PDB file of C-alpha atoms in Angstrom:
ATOM      1  CA  MET A   1       0.000   0.000   0.000  1.00  0.00           C
ATOM      2  CA  VAL A   2       1.033   3.597  -0.396  1.00  0.00           C
ATOM      3  CA  ILE A   3      -0.242   6.696   1.335  1.00  0.00           C
ATOM      4  CA  TYR A   4      -2.306   8.309  -1.389  1.00  0.00           C
ATOM      5  CA  GLY A   5      -3.266  11.345   0.629  1.00  0.00           C
ATOM      6  CA  VAL A   6      -4.858  12.820   3.702  1.00  0.00           C
ATOM      7  CA  SER A   7      -8.269  14.456   3.534  1.00  0.00           C
ATOM      8  CA  PHE A   8     -11.043  15.504   5.897  1.00  0.00           C
ATOM      9  CA  ASP A   9     -14.489  14.085   6.504  1.00  0.00           C
ATOM     10  CA  MET A  10     -16.687  17.018   5.478  1.00  0.00           C
ATOM     11  CA  VAL A  11     -19.330  16.248   8.096  1.00  0.00           C
ATOM     12  CA  GLY A  12     -17.240  15.688  11.215  1.00  0.00           C
ATOM     13  CA  LYS A  13     -14.040  17.421  10.022  1.00  0.00           C
ATOM     14  CA  GLN A  14     -12.149  14.280  11.048  1.00  0.00           C
ATOM     15  CA  PRO A  15      -8.891  13.582   9.154  1.00  0.00           C
ATOM     16  CA  ILE A  16      -8.748  10.506   6.949  1.00  0.00           C
ATOM     17  CA  VAL A  17      -5.623   8.903   5.583  1.00  0.00           C
ATOM     18  CA  LEU A  18      -6.221   7.205   2.252  1.00  0.00           C
ATOM     19  CA  LEU A  19      -4.098   4.147   1.482  1.00  0.00           C
ATOM     20  CA  LYS A  20      -3.983   2.778  -2.063  1.00  0.00           C
ATOM     21  CA  ALA A  21      -3.154  -0.759  -3.064  1.00  0.00           C
ATOM     22  CA  VAL A  22      -0.090  -0.718  -5.319  1.00  0.00           C
ATOM     23  CA  ASP A  23      -1.499  -3.236  -7.797  1.00  0.00           C
ATOM     24  CA  SER A  24      -5.167  -2.220  -7.995  1.00  0.00           C
ATOM     25  CA  ASN A  25      -7.639   0.642  -7.704  1.00  0.00           C
ATOM     26  CA  LYS A  26      -8.529  -0.280  -4.124  1.00  0.00           C
ATOM     27  CA  PHE A  27      -8.371   2.478  -1.543  1.00  0.00           C
ATOM     28  CA  LEU A  28      -8.517   2.027   2.225  1.00  0.00           C
ATOM     29  CA  PRO A  29      -9.799   5.053   4.187  1.00  0.00           C
ATOM     30  CA  ILE A  30      -8.774   5.205   7.845  1.00  0.00           C
ATOM     31  CA  TRP A  31     -10.081   7.931  10.135  1.00  0.00           C
ATOM     32  CA  ILE A  32      -7.220   9.301  12.254  1.00  0.00           C
ATOM     33  CA  GLY A  33      -6.537  12.067  14.766  1.00  0.00           C
ATOM     34  CA  HIS A  34      -5.527  15.620  13.902  1.00  0.00           C
ATOM     35  CA  PRO A  35      -1.976  15.389  15.370  1.00  0.00           C
ATOM     36  CA  GLU A  36      -1.231  12.205  13.427  1.00  0.00           C
ATOM     37  CA  ALA A  37      -2.671  13.702  10.234  1.00  0.00           C
ATOM     38  CA  ALA A  38      -0.399  16.718  10.710  1.00  0.00           C
ATOM     39  CA  ALA A  39       2.607  14.440  11.319  1.00  0.00           C
ATOM     40  CA  ILE A  40       1.924  12.438   8.153  1.00  0.00           C
ATOM     41  CA  LEU A  41       1.189  15.484   5.995  1.00  0.00           C
ATOM     42  CA  MET A  42       4.235  17.407   7.202  1.00  0.00           C
ATOM     43  CA  LYS A  43       6.582  14.604   6.236  1.00  0.00           C
ATOM     44  CA  LEU A  44       4.845  13.930   2.901  1.00  0.00           C
ATOM     45  CA  GLN A  45       5.124  17.631   2.053  1.00  0.00           C
ATOM     46  CA  GLY A  46       8.769  17.838   3.148  1.00  0.00           C
ATOM     47  CA  ALA A  47       8.034  20.309   5.937  1.00  0.00           C
ATOM     48  CA  SER A  48       9.994  20.343   9.153  1.00  0.00           C
ATOM     49  CA  THR A  49       9.642  21.766  12.623  1.00  0.00           C
ATOM     50  CA  PRO A  50      12.313  23.538  14.685  1.00  0.00           C
ATOM     51  CA  ARG A  51      12.134  20.746  17.267  1.00  0.00           C
ATOM     52  CA  PRO A  52      11.337  17.073  16.609  1.00  0.00           C
ATOM     53  CA  MET A  53       7.725  15.957  16.788  1.00  0.00           C
ATOM     54  CA  THR A  54       6.946  12.677  18.549  1.00  0.00           C
ATOM     55  CA  HIS A  55       7.203  10.551  15.388  1.00  0.00           C
ATOM     56  CA  ASP A  56      10.446  12.266  14.394  1.00  0.00           C
ATOM     57  CA  LEU A  57      11.814  11.557  17.855  1.00  0.00           C
ATOM     58  CA  LEU A  58      10.813   7.891  17.623  1.00  0.00           C
ATOM     59  CA  ALA A  59      12.479   7.524  14.218  1.00  0.00           C
ATOM     60  CA  GLU A  60      15.634   9.222  15.530  1.00  0.00           C
ATOM     61  CA  VAL A  61      15.760   6.995  18.636  1.00  0.00           C
ATOM     62  CA  LEU A  62      15.353   3.869  16.520  1.00  0.00           C
ATOM     63  CA  GLY A  63      18.143   5.021  14.217  1.00  0.00           C
ATOM     64  CA  GLU A  64      20.510   5.799  17.077  1.00  0.00           C
ATOM     65  CA  LEU A  65      19.824   2.357  18.586  1.00  0.00           C
ATOM     66  CA  GLU A  66      20.429   0.752  15.174  1.00  0.00           C
ATOM     67  CA  VAL A  67      16.866  -0.583  15.027  1.00  0.00           C
ATOM     68  CA  GLU A  68      15.374  -0.814  11.533  1.00  0.00           C
ATOM     69  CA  CYS A  69      11.652  -0.362  10.901  1.00  0.00           C
ATOM     70  CA  THR A  70      11.154  -3.063   8.260  1.00  0.00           C
ATOM     71  CA  ARG A  71       7.410  -2.648   7.644  1.00  0.00           C
ATOM     72  CA  VAL A  72       4.129  -1.404   9.024  1.00  0.00           C
ATOM     73  CA  SER A  73       0.892  -3.305   8.582  1.00  0.00           C
ATOM     74  CA  VAL A  74      -2.778  -2.555   9.078  1.00  0.00           C
ATOM     75  CA  THR A  75      -3.592  -5.930  10.590  1.00  0.00           C
ATOM     76  CA  GLU A  76      -7.285  -5.976  11.410  1.00  0.00           C
ATOM     77  CA  LEU A  77     -10.547  -4.179  11.964  1.00  0.00           C
ATOM     78  CA  ARG A  78     -12.049  -5.168  15.290  1.00  0.00           C
ATOM     79  CA  GLU A  79     -15.015  -3.559  17.054  1.00  0.00           C
ATOM     80  CA  ASN A  80     -14.941  -0.582  14.689  1.00  0.00           C
ATOM     81  CA  THR A  81     -11.236   0.062  15.293  1.00  0.00           C
ATOM     82  CA  PHE A  82      -8.320  -0.512  12.930  1.00  0.00           C
ATOM     83  CA  TYR A  83      -5.225  -2.144  14.393  1.00  0.00           C
ATOM     84  CA  ALA A  84      -1.687  -2.070  13.072  1.00  0.00           C
ATOM     85  CA  SER A  85       1.743  -3.407  13.836  1.00  0.00           C
ATOM     86  CA  ILE A  86       5.241  -2.048  13.415  1.00  0.00           C
ATOM     87  CA  SER A  87       7.904  -4.599  12.463  1.00  0.00           C
ATOM     88  CA  LEU A  88      11.384  -3.847  13.755  1.00  0.00           C
ATOM     89  CA  ARG A  89      14.723  -5.588  13.297  1.00  0.00           C
ATOM     90  CA  THR A  90      17.342  -5.197  15.982  1.00  0.00           C
ATOM     91  CA  ALA A  91      20.539  -7.166  16.557  1.00  0.00           C
ATOM     92  CA  GLY A  92      19.379  -9.931  14.198  1.00  0.00           C
ATOM     93  CA  ARG A  93      16.051 -10.255  15.976  1.00  0.00           C
ATOM     94  CA  ASP A  94      12.589  -9.372  14.598  1.00  0.00           C
ATOM     95  CA  VAL A  95      10.100  -7.658  16.893  1.00  0.00           C
ATOM     96  CA  GLU A  96       6.401  -6.822  16.337  1.00  0.00           C
ATOM     97  CA  ILE A  97       4.942  -3.821  18.157  1.00  0.00           C
ATOM     98  CA  ASP A  98       1.186  -3.167  18.410  1.00  0.00           C
ATOM     99  CA  SER A  99       0.282   0.288  17.109  1.00  0.00           C
ATOM    100  CA  ARG A 100      -2.490   2.555  15.986  1.00  0.00           C
ATOM    101  CA  PRO A 101      -2.437   2.739  12.176  1.00  0.00           C
ATOM    102  CA  SER A 102      -1.897   6.509  12.276  1.00  0.00           C
ATOM    103  CA  ASP A 103       1.262   6.202  14.388  1.00  0.00           C
ATOM    104  CA  ALA A 104       2.550   3.315  12.286  1.00  0.00           C
ATOM    105  CA  LEU A 105       2.005   5.318   9.090  1.00  0.00           C
ATOM    106  CA  ALA A 106       3.666   8.424  10.555  1.00  0.00           C
ATOM    107  CA  LEU A 107       6.702   6.272  11.375  1.00  0.00           C
ATOM    108  CA  ALA A 108       6.649   4.597   7.947  1.00  0.00           C
ATOM    109  CA  VAL A 109       6.878   7.914   6.107  1.00  0.00           C
ATOM    110  CA  ARG A 110       9.889   8.829   8.239  1.00  0.00           C
ATOM    111  CA  SER A 111      11.693   5.499   7.975  1.00  0.00           C
ATOM    112  CA  GLY A 112      10.808   4.573   4.400  1.00  0.00           C
ATOM    113  CA  ALA A 113       9.279   1.306   5.617  1.00  0.00           C
ATOM    114  CA  PRO A 114       6.822  -0.410   3.262  1.00  0.00           C
ATOM    115  CA  ILE A 115       3.134  -0.320   4.187  1.00  0.00           C
ATOM    116  CA  PHE A 116       0.869  -3.364   4.061  1.00  0.00           C
ATOM    117  CA  ALA A 117      -2.757  -4.134   4.866  1.00  0.00           C
ATOM    118  CA  ALA A 118      -4.165  -7.568   5.629  1.00  0.00           C
ATOM    119  CA  ASP A 119      -6.276  -9.075   2.846  1.00  0.00           C
ATOM    120  CA  GLU A 120      -9.221  -9.335   5.262  1.00  0.00           C
ATOM    121  CA  VAL A 121      -9.024  -5.608   6.037  1.00  0.00           C
ATOM    122  CA  ILE A 122      -8.955  -4.735   2.345  1.00  0.00           C
ATOM    123  CA  ALA A 123     -11.840  -7.098   1.580  1.00  0.00           C
ATOM    124  CA  GLU A 124     -13.935  -5.666   4.409  1.00  0.00           C
ATOM    125  CA  SER A 125     -13.188  -1.948   4.209  1.00  0.00           C
ATOM    126  CA  ALA A 126     -11.571  -0.945   0.913  1.00  0.00           C
ATOM    127  CA  ILE A 127     -13.271   1.104  -1.786  1.00  0.00           C
ATOM    128  CA  GLU A 128     -12.605   0.069  -5.376  1.00  0.00           C
ATOM    129  CA  PHE A 129     -12.827   2.502  -8.269  1.00  0.00           C
ATOM    130  CA  GLU A 130     -14.131   0.736 -11.366  1.00  0.00           C
ATOM    131  CA  HIS A 131     -11.924   2.542 -13.871  1.00  0.00           C
ATOM    132  CA  ASP A 132      -8.221   3.299 -13.865  1.00  0.00           C
ATOM    133  CA  VAL A 133      -7.352   6.389 -11.930  1.00  0.00           C
ATOM    134  CA  GLU A 134      -4.079   8.003 -12.809  1.00  0.00           C
ATOM    135  CA  ASP A 135      -4.883  11.636 -12.158  1.00  0.00           C
ATOM    136  CA  THR A 136      -4.385  12.426  -8.462  1.00  0.00           C
ATOM    137  CA  GLU A 137      -6.677  15.449  -8.639  1.00  0.00           C
ATOM    138  CA  GLU A 138      -9.451  13.305 -10.117  1.00  0.00           C
ATOM    139  CA  VAL A 139      -9.135  10.713  -7.368  1.00  0.00           C
ATOM    140  CA  VAL A 140      -9.095  13.324  -4.637  1.00  0.00           C
ATOM    141  CA  GLU A 141     -12.216  15.013  -6.062  1.00  0.00           C
ATOM    142  CA  LYS A 142     -14.060  11.698  -6.412  1.00  0.00           C
ATOM    143  CA  PHE A 143     -13.006  10.740  -2.904  1.00  0.00           C
ATOM    144  CA  LYS A 144     -14.217  14.072  -1.490  1.00  0.00           C
ATOM    145  CA  ASP A 145     -17.568  13.606  -3.264  1.00  0.00           C
ATOM    146  CA  PHE A 146     -17.744  10.110  -1.835  1.00  0.00           C
ATOM    147  CA  LEU A 147     -16.933  11.384   1.680  1.00  0.00           C
ATOM    148  CA  ASP A 148     -19.745  13.905   1.461  1.00  0.00           C
ATOM    149  CA  SER A 149     -22.183  11.022   1.119  1.00  0.00           C
ATOM    150  CA  VAL A 150     -20.928   8.681   3.877  1.00  0.00           C
ATOM    151  CA  LYS A 151     -20.085   8.594   7.560  1.00  0.00           C
ATOM    152  CA  PRO A 152     -17.401   6.578   9.435  1.00  0.00           C
ATOM    153  CA  ASP A 153     -19.939   3.946  10.532  1.00  0.00           C
ATOM    154  CA  ASP A 154     -20.437   2.961   6.881  1.00  0.00           C
ATOM    155  CA  PHE A 155     -16.953   1.409   6.893  1.00  0.00           C
ATOM    156  CA  LEU A 156     -17.053  -0.365  10.198  1.00  0.00           C
ATOM    157  CA  GLY A 157     -17.494  -4.099  10.333  1.00  0.00           C
ATOM    158  CA  GLU A 158     -20.769  -5.522  11.484  1.00  0.00           C
TER     159      GLU A 158
END
C-alpha cells in the first residue's frame, strides 16, 4: 500500500488517511486524529519543525539504537477500530509492536518502511474505483464527493 493522501471528513471534520493498493484501484480510508494527520502530511510535504515531533523523535531513537523499521501493517478491523503493527529488526532479531495505524504510518513515512494491509481488512473496508485512476486530482475530487455522502460507521465491520 502507499499513502495516497490525507483528507477531511466534510461532516465531522475528522482527518482521513487514504491508502492505495499498489497493484489495484482499491483504496482504504482510515479515520485518524488531527496530530497524526499533521505528522503524516508534514513529512509527505517535506516540511519540518524547529524541534522534533513525537514521530520524528521515535524515528531518531530507533536510528541511534540501530533498530530498523522493516514494515508497518494494518492488521485488522475489530469492534470498529483498525489495528496495526510495526515490524522492527534489531541485533538480528525481529520484533512486532502493536500500534495505531496513524502512528505506524507516521513512522513509515519517516523510515521509508513499506506499508501493508491484511487481505481481510482490504476485503472488508476498501473502496474500489471501477476505472483506472491516474490523475491524483481526479481521485481526490471523487473521494471528497464520496466522503460527502458517507459517515465513518459505513466502513465499520458488522
